[in-house]
PDB file of C-alpha atoms in Angstrom:
ATOM      1  CA  MET Y   1      -7.538 -17.438  -2.156  1.00 33.00           C
ATOM      2  CA  ALA Y   2     -10.553 -15.440  -3.191  1.00 35.00           C
ATOM      3  CA  SER Y   3     -12.334 -13.211  -0.860  1.00 36.00           C
ATOM      4  CA  ALA Y   4     -12.055 -14.584   2.675  1.00 36.00           C
ATOM      5  CA  ALA Y   5     -12.002 -12.554   5.873  1.00 37.00           C
ATOM      6  CA  GLY Y   6      -9.303 -10.013   5.268  1.00 41.00           C
ATOM      7  CA  CYS Y   7     -10.021  -8.723   1.795  1.00 46.00           C
ATOM      8  CA  SER Y   8     -13.847  -9.022   1.897  1.00 42.00           C
ATOM      9  CA  ASP Y   9     -14.106  -6.038   4.199  1.00 45.00           C
ATOM     10  CA  GLN Y  10     -12.644  -3.648   1.642  1.00 48.00           C
ATOM     11  CA  PRO Y  11     -14.657  -0.514   0.958  1.00 54.00           C
ATOM     12  CA  ASP Y  12     -16.036  -0.069  -2.505  1.00 69.00           C
ATOM     13  CA  LEU Y  13     -13.128   0.331  -4.923  1.00 80.00           C
ATOM     14  CA  ARG Y  14     -13.163   2.433  -8.049  1.00 84.00           C
ATOM     15  CA  ASP Y  15     -13.248   0.656 -11.408  1.00 88.00           C
ATOM     16  CA  LEU Y  16      -9.840   0.207 -13.016  1.00 91.00           C
ATOM     17  CA  SER Y  17      -8.862   0.430 -16.659  1.00 89.00           C
ATOM     18  CA  GLY Y  18      -7.677  -2.865 -18.264  1.00 91.00           C
ATOM     19  CA  GLY Y  19      -4.022  -1.872 -17.882  1.00 93.00           C
ATOM     20  CA  GLU Y  20      -4.491  -0.913 -14.224  1.00 94.00           C
ATOM     21  CA  ALA Y  21      -6.331  -4.107 -13.413  1.00 95.00           C
ATOM     22  CA  SER Y  22      -3.625  -6.165 -15.107  1.00 96.00           C
ATOM     23  CA  ALA Y  23      -0.911  -4.306 -13.173  1.00 97.00           C
ATOM     24  CA  CYS Y  24      -2.694  -4.847  -9.882  1.00 97.00           C
ATOM     25  CA  ALA Y  25      -3.110  -8.565 -10.611  1.00 97.00           C
ATOM     26  CA  ASP Y  26       0.583  -8.776 -11.457  1.00 97.00           C
ATOM     27  CA  LEU Y  27       1.481  -6.940  -8.236  1.00 98.00           C
ATOM     28  CA  VAL Y  28      -0.657  -9.291  -6.081  1.00 98.00           C
ATOM     29  CA  ASP Y  29       1.004 -12.340  -7.731  1.00 97.00           C
ATOM     30  CA  ALA Y  30       4.476 -10.897  -6.929  1.00 98.00           C
ATOM     31  CA  LEU Y  31       3.798 -10.002  -3.265  1.00 98.00           C
ATOM     32  CA  PRO Y  32       5.707 -11.867  -0.591  1.00 97.00           C
ATOM     33  CA  ASP Y  33       4.124 -14.937   1.048  1.00 97.00           C
ATOM     34  CA  THR Y  34       5.019 -13.368   4.413  1.00 96.00           C
ATOM     35  CA  LEU Y  35       5.113  -9.750   5.415  1.00 96.00           C
ATOM     36  CA  ALA Y  36       6.913  -8.780   8.652  1.00 92.00           C
ATOM     37  CA  GLY Y  37       6.761 -12.476   9.610  1.00 92.00           C
ATOM     38  CA  VAL Y  38       3.021 -12.867   9.069  1.00 94.00           C
ATOM     39  CA  ALA Y  39       1.831 -15.379   6.396  1.00 96.00           C
ATOM     40  CA  MET Y  40      -0.487 -14.205   3.626  1.00 97.00           C
ATOM     41  CA  THR Y  41      -4.028 -15.268   4.633  1.00 97.00           C
ATOM     42  CA  ASP Y  42      -6.022 -13.964   1.656  1.00 96.00           C
ATOM     43  CA  SER Y  43      -5.714 -12.372  -1.786  1.00 96.00           C
ATOM     44  CA  ASP Y  44      -7.589 -11.563  -4.936  1.00 96.00           C
ATOM     45  CA  GLU Y  45      -6.736  -9.589  -8.106  1.00 94.00           C
ATOM     46  CA  ARG Y  46      -6.548  -6.191  -6.169  1.00 96.00           C
ATOM     47  CA  THR Y  47      -6.003  -7.055  -2.509  1.00 97.00           C
ATOM     48  CA  ALA Y  48      -3.887  -9.132  -0.198  1.00 98.00           C
ATOM     49  CA  ALA Y  49      -3.945  -9.695   3.564  1.00 98.00           C
ATOM     50  CA  TRP Y  50      -1.409 -10.954   6.007  1.00 97.00           C
ATOM     51  CA  GLY Y  51      -3.662 -11.452   9.016  1.00 95.00           C
ATOM     52  CA  GLU Y  52      -5.143  -8.000   9.718  1.00 95.00           C
ATOM     53  CA  ILE Y  53      -2.610  -6.165   7.519  1.00 97.00           C
ATOM     54  CA  GLU Y  54      -4.164  -5.359   4.143  1.00 97.00           C
ATOM     55  CA  LEU Y  55      -2.802  -4.119   0.839  1.00 98.00           C
ATOM     56  CA  THR Y  56      -5.128  -2.673  -1.764  1.00 98.00           C
ATOM     57  CA  CYS Y  57      -4.075  -1.825  -5.287  1.00 97.00           C
ATOM     58  CA  GLY Y  58      -5.874   0.855  -7.448  1.00 97.00           C
ATOM     59  CA  VAL Y  59      -6.732   3.291  -4.683  1.00 96.00           C
ATOM     60  CA  ASP Y  60      -7.191   7.050  -5.060  1.00 94.00           C
ATOM     61  CA  ARG Y  61      -4.574   9.546  -3.917  1.00 92.00           C
ATOM     62  CA  PRO Y  62      -5.223  10.279  -0.233  1.00 93.00           C
ATOM     63  CA  GLU Y  63      -7.199  13.479   0.465  1.00 91.00           C
ATOM     64  CA  GLU Y  64      -4.577  14.617   2.988  1.00 91.00           C
ATOM     65  CA  TYR Y  65      -1.790  14.567   0.341  1.00 92.00           C
ATOM     66  CA  ASP Y  66      -0.818  17.807  -1.339  1.00 87.00           C
ATOM     67  CA  GLU Y  67       2.325  19.152  -3.031  1.00 82.00           C
ATOM     68  CA  TYR Y  68       3.825  20.105   0.363  1.00 85.00           C
ATOM     69  CA  ALA Y  69       3.220  16.761   2.121  1.00 86.00           C
ATOM     70  CA  PRO Y  70       6.278  14.737   2.894  1.00 86.00           C
ATOM     71  CA  CYS Y  71       6.822  11.158   1.691  1.00 90.00           C
ATOM     72  CA  LEU Y  72       8.807   8.335   3.176  1.00 91.00           C
ATOM     73  CA  GLU Y  73      11.261   7.225   0.503  1.00 93.00           C
ATOM     74  CA  ILE Y  74      11.977   3.482   1.058  1.00 94.00           C
ATOM     75  CA  ARG Y  75      13.984   1.633  -1.610  1.00 95.00           C
ATOM     76  CA  ASN Y  76      12.909   4.030  -4.359  1.00 94.00           C
ATOM     77  CA  VAL Y  77       9.196   3.908  -3.515  1.00 96.00           C
ATOM     78  CA  GLY Y  78       7.666   7.043  -2.051  1.00 95.00           C
ATOM     79  CA  TRP Y  79       5.045   6.350   0.565  1.00 96.00           C
ATOM     80  CA  PHE Y  80       2.665   8.942   2.073  1.00 95.00           C
ATOM     81  CA  VAL Y  81       1.328   8.497   5.569  1.00 94.00           C
ATOM     82  CA  PRO Y  82      -0.996  11.256   6.989  1.00 93.00           C
ATOM     83  CA  ASP Y  83       0.719  13.269   9.735  1.00 89.00           C
ATOM     84  CA  ALA Y  84      -1.874  12.329  12.315  1.00 89.00           C
ATOM     85  CA  GLU Y  85      -1.126   8.630  11.721  1.00 91.00           C
ATOM     86  CA  LEU Y  86       2.598   9.195  11.953  1.00 85.00           C
ATOM     87  CA  GLU Y  87       2.213  10.970  15.234  1.00 86.00           C
ATOM     88  CA  ASP Y  88      -0.254   8.481  16.830  1.00 87.00           C
ATOM     89  CA  LEU Y  89       1.790   5.346  17.211  1.00 84.00           C
ATOM     90  CA  GLY Y  90      -1.099   3.703  19.028  1.00 89.00           C
ATOM     91  CA  GLY Y  91      -3.533   4.073  16.097  1.00 93.00           C
ATOM     92  CA  ASP Y  92      -3.990   2.511  12.675  1.00 95.00           C
ATOM     93  CA  ALA Y  93      -1.750   3.610   9.833  1.00 95.00           C
ATOM     94  CA  THR Y  94      -2.234   3.604   6.059  1.00 96.00           C
ATOM     95  CA  ALA Y  95       0.757   4.136   3.795  1.00 96.00           C
ATOM     96  CA  THR Y  96       0.040   4.894   0.089  1.00 97.00           C
ATOM     97  CA  ALA Y  97       2.671   4.430  -2.547  1.00 97.00           C
ATOM     98  CA  LEU Y  98       2.484   7.567  -4.708  1.00 95.00           C
ATOM     99  CA  THR Y  99       5.488   7.086  -6.967  1.00 94.00           C
ATOM    100  CA  HIS Y 100       3.976   4.202  -8.939  1.00 96.00           C
ATOM    101  CA  THR Y 101       0.614   3.594 -10.571  1.00 95.00           C
ATOM    102  CA  PRO Y 102      -1.871   2.417  -9.932  1.00 97.00           C
ATOM    103  CA  TYR Y 103      -1.542   3.653  -6.371  1.00 96.00           C
ATOM    104  CA  VAL Y 104      -1.235   0.999  -3.619  1.00 97.00           C
ATOM    105  CA  ALA Y 105      -2.237   1.414  -0.011  1.00 97.00           C
ATOM    106  CA  LEU Y 106      -1.081  -0.684   2.953  1.00 98.00           C
ATOM    107  CA  HIS Y 107      -3.345  -0.549   6.026  1.00 97.00           C
ATOM    108  CA  VAL Y 108      -1.744  -1.591   9.254  1.00 96.00           C
ATOM    109  CA  PRO Y 109      -4.060  -1.768  12.269  1.00 95.00           C
ATOM    110  CA  ALA Y 110      -2.778  -0.427  15.560  1.00 93.00           C
ATOM    111  CA  ALA Y 111      -2.313  -3.865  17.005  1.00 91.00           C
ATOM    112  CA  GLU Y 112       0.060  -4.787  14.135  1.00 91.00           C
ATOM    113  CA  ARG Y 113       2.222  -1.622  14.146  1.00 90.00           C
ATOM    114  CA  ASP Y 114       4.785  -3.121  16.502  1.00 85.00           C
ATOM    115  CA  ALA Y 115       5.719  -5.494  13.621  1.00 82.00           C
ATOM    116  CA  GLY Y 116       7.349  -2.432  11.973  1.00 88.00           C
ATOM    117  CA  VAL Y 117       5.604  -0.485   9.273  1.00 91.00           C
ATOM    118  CA  ASP Y 118       8.954   0.572   7.799  1.00 91.00           C
ATOM    119  CA  GLN Y 119       9.962  -3.106   7.557  1.00 93.00           C
ATOM    120  CA  MET Y 120       6.663  -3.922   5.770  1.00 96.00           C
ATOM    121  CA  LEU Y 121       7.232  -1.036   3.280  1.00 97.00           C
ATOM    122  CA  THR Y 122      10.766  -2.239   2.672  1.00 96.00           C
ATOM    123  CA  GLU Y 123       9.533  -5.740   1.904  1.00 97.00           C
ATOM    124  CA  LEU Y 124       6.935  -4.382  -0.519  1.00 98.00           C
ATOM    125  CA  ALA Y 125       9.286  -2.058  -2.360  1.00 97.00           C
ATOM    126  CA  GLN Y 126      10.655  -4.576  -4.798  1.00 97.00           C
ATOM    127  CA  PRO Y 127       7.228  -5.932  -6.063  1.00 98.00           C
ATOM    128  CA  VAL Y 128       5.877  -2.331  -6.349  1.00 98.00           C
ATOM    129  CA  ARG Y 129       8.886  -1.248  -8.404  1.00 97.00           C
ATOM    130  CA  SER Y 130       8.839  -4.280 -10.645  1.00 97.00           C
ATOM    131  CA  GLU Y 131       5.112  -4.545 -11.333  1.00 97.00           C
ATOM    132  CA  LEU Y 132       3.801  -0.924 -11.342  1.00 97.00           C
ATOM    133  CA  GLU Y 133       4.622   2.060 -13.550  1.00 95.00           C
ATOM    134  CA  PRO Y 134       6.885   4.676 -12.063  1.00 95.00           C
ATOM    135  CA  THR Y 135       5.439   8.194 -11.907  1.00 90.00           C
ATOM    136  CA  GLU Y 136       6.760  11.462 -10.514  1.00 83.00           C
ATOM    137  CA  PRO Y 137       8.631  11.334  -7.227  1.00 79.00           C
ATOM    138  CA  CYS Y 138       6.770  12.614  -4.202  1.00 76.00           C
ATOM    139  CA  LYS Y 139       8.375  15.126  -1.862  1.00 65.00           C
TER     140      LYS Y 139
END
C-alpha cells in the first residue's frame, strides 16, 4: 500500500538514519490492521493511515513539549498532547510518543475523536514498545 490518499498528504519529513528508518519500517509492519474499529487504508515505510487517522514515524519532538509538560502514560508508552488540543475536544489532536525512538505521532482529526484517542493509543502501545527503542520516561 504505497502512498495513496492518507499518507501522501504528509508534510516534508526529516531524513532518518539507517537504524531509524529500519525501526520505522518494522513499526509500520507491526501496526494493527484496524485501529479503533477502522481498517488500515494506506501505509508506507514511515506512515500508516486508518481512514483519516494518520501515524507518522520519525517525527521531531513537538515544539510545545518541555520538561514541565505532562504526558499521558498508556501501557508504558508516554504520549504528549499539547494542552490546547486536550482542552478542545472539537478540534484535531496529535499525540506524540516521547518514551521511544524514533518518535511517533498519531494525528486524529476532529471528526474521528469520538472513536476514542485513548483507545487508539492503547492499541498502538504494544507495537511501539516492541519495535522502537525505549528512552527516558516523560513526565
